[in-house]
XYZ file of C-alpha atoms in Angstrom:
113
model
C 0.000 0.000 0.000
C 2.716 2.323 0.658
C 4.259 1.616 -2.636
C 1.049 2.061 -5.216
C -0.883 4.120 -2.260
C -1.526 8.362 -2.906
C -0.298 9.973 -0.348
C -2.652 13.151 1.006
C -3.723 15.114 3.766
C -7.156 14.421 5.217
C -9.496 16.844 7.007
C -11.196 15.433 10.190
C -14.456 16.429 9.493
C -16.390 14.768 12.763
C -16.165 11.890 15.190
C -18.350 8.763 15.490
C -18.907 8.090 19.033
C -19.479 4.311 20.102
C -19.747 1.973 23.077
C -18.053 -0.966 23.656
C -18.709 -3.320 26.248
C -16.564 -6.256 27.432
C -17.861 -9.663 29.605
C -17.772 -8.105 32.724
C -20.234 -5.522 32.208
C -17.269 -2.344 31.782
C -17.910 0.105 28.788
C -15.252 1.780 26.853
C -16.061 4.818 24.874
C -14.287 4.973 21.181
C -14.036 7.721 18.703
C -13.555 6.903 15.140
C -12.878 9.705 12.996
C -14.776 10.593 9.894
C -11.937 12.036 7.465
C -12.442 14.435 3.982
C -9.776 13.979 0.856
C -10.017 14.242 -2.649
C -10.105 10.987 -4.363
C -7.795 10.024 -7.354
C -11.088 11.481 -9.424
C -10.905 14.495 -8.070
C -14.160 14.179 -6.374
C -14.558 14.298 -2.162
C -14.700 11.091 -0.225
C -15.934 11.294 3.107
C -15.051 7.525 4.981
C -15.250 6.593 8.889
C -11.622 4.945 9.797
C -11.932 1.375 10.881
C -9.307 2.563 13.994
C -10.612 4.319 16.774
C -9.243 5.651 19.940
C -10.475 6.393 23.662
C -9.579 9.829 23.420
C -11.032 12.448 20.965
C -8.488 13.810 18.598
C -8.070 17.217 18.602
C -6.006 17.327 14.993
C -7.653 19.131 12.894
C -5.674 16.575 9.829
C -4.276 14.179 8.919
C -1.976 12.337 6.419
C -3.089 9.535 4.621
C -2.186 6.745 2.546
C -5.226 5.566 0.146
C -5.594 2.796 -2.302
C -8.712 2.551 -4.330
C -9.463 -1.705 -4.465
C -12.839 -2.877 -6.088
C -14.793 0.372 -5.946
C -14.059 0.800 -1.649
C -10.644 2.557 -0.396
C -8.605 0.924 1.662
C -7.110 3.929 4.028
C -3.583 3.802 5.989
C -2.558 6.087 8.584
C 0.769 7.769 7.539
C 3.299 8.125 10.387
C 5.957 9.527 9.641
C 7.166 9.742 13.059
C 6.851 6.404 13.680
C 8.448 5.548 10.408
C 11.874 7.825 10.348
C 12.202 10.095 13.438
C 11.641 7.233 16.278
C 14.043 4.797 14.617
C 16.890 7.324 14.176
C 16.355 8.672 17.821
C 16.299 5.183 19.178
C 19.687 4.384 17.182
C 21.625 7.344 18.913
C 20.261 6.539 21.915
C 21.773 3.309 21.765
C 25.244 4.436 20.288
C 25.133 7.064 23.067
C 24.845 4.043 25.869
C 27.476 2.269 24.599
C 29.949 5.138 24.011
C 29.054 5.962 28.026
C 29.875 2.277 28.790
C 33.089 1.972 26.641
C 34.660 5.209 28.509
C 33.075 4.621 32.012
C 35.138 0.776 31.480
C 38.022 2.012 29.869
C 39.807 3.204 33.303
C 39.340 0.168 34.986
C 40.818 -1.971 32.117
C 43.882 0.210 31.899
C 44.427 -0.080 35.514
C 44.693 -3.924 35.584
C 47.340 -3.940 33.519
């Protein structure tokens, strides 16, 4: 999907409210947002995402990834957080613990010898 998807921003137009309830009797409140974006026709789809959330985005948009498949889209959330930034801050992160292990080691293995 990312390869053959569109990429676009998406205007949160409204939120569908619904309750869930589990065995035990316990409700959860959901929001699925209703998103806006121009189609690869150029004409305006309106579609509910199939991923909701317990608390009520206050994003005004969002960007997308859409694939049109037998007349319905098929809509993917694109993160690009997720995707580039978390991975690269992760990475120093790492590099950065080891560098702090190598020097605060380094004395103690020069003294044995």
């Amino acid at each position: 999907m990312e390869t053959y998807g569109r990429r676009v921003t998406a205007k949160i137009v409204k939120h569908v409210e619904k309750v869930s309830r589990d065995t035990e009797g316990m409700s959860t409140t959901y929001y699925y947002p209703i998103i806006e974006f121009k189609g690869s026709e150029g004409r305006l789809i309106q579609q509910e995402l199939k991923l909701g959330t317990t608390i009520k985005s206050r994003k005004k948009t969002m960007n997308i990834i859409y694939l049109l498949e037998d007349e319905e889209y098929e809509i993917l959330i694109d993160n690009a957080f997720l995707k580039h930034w978390l991975p690269n801050i992760l990475m120093c992160l790492g590099l950065t613990l080891i560098i702090v292990g190598l020097v605060m080691t380094l004395p103690d293995f020069f003294n044995r010898t």
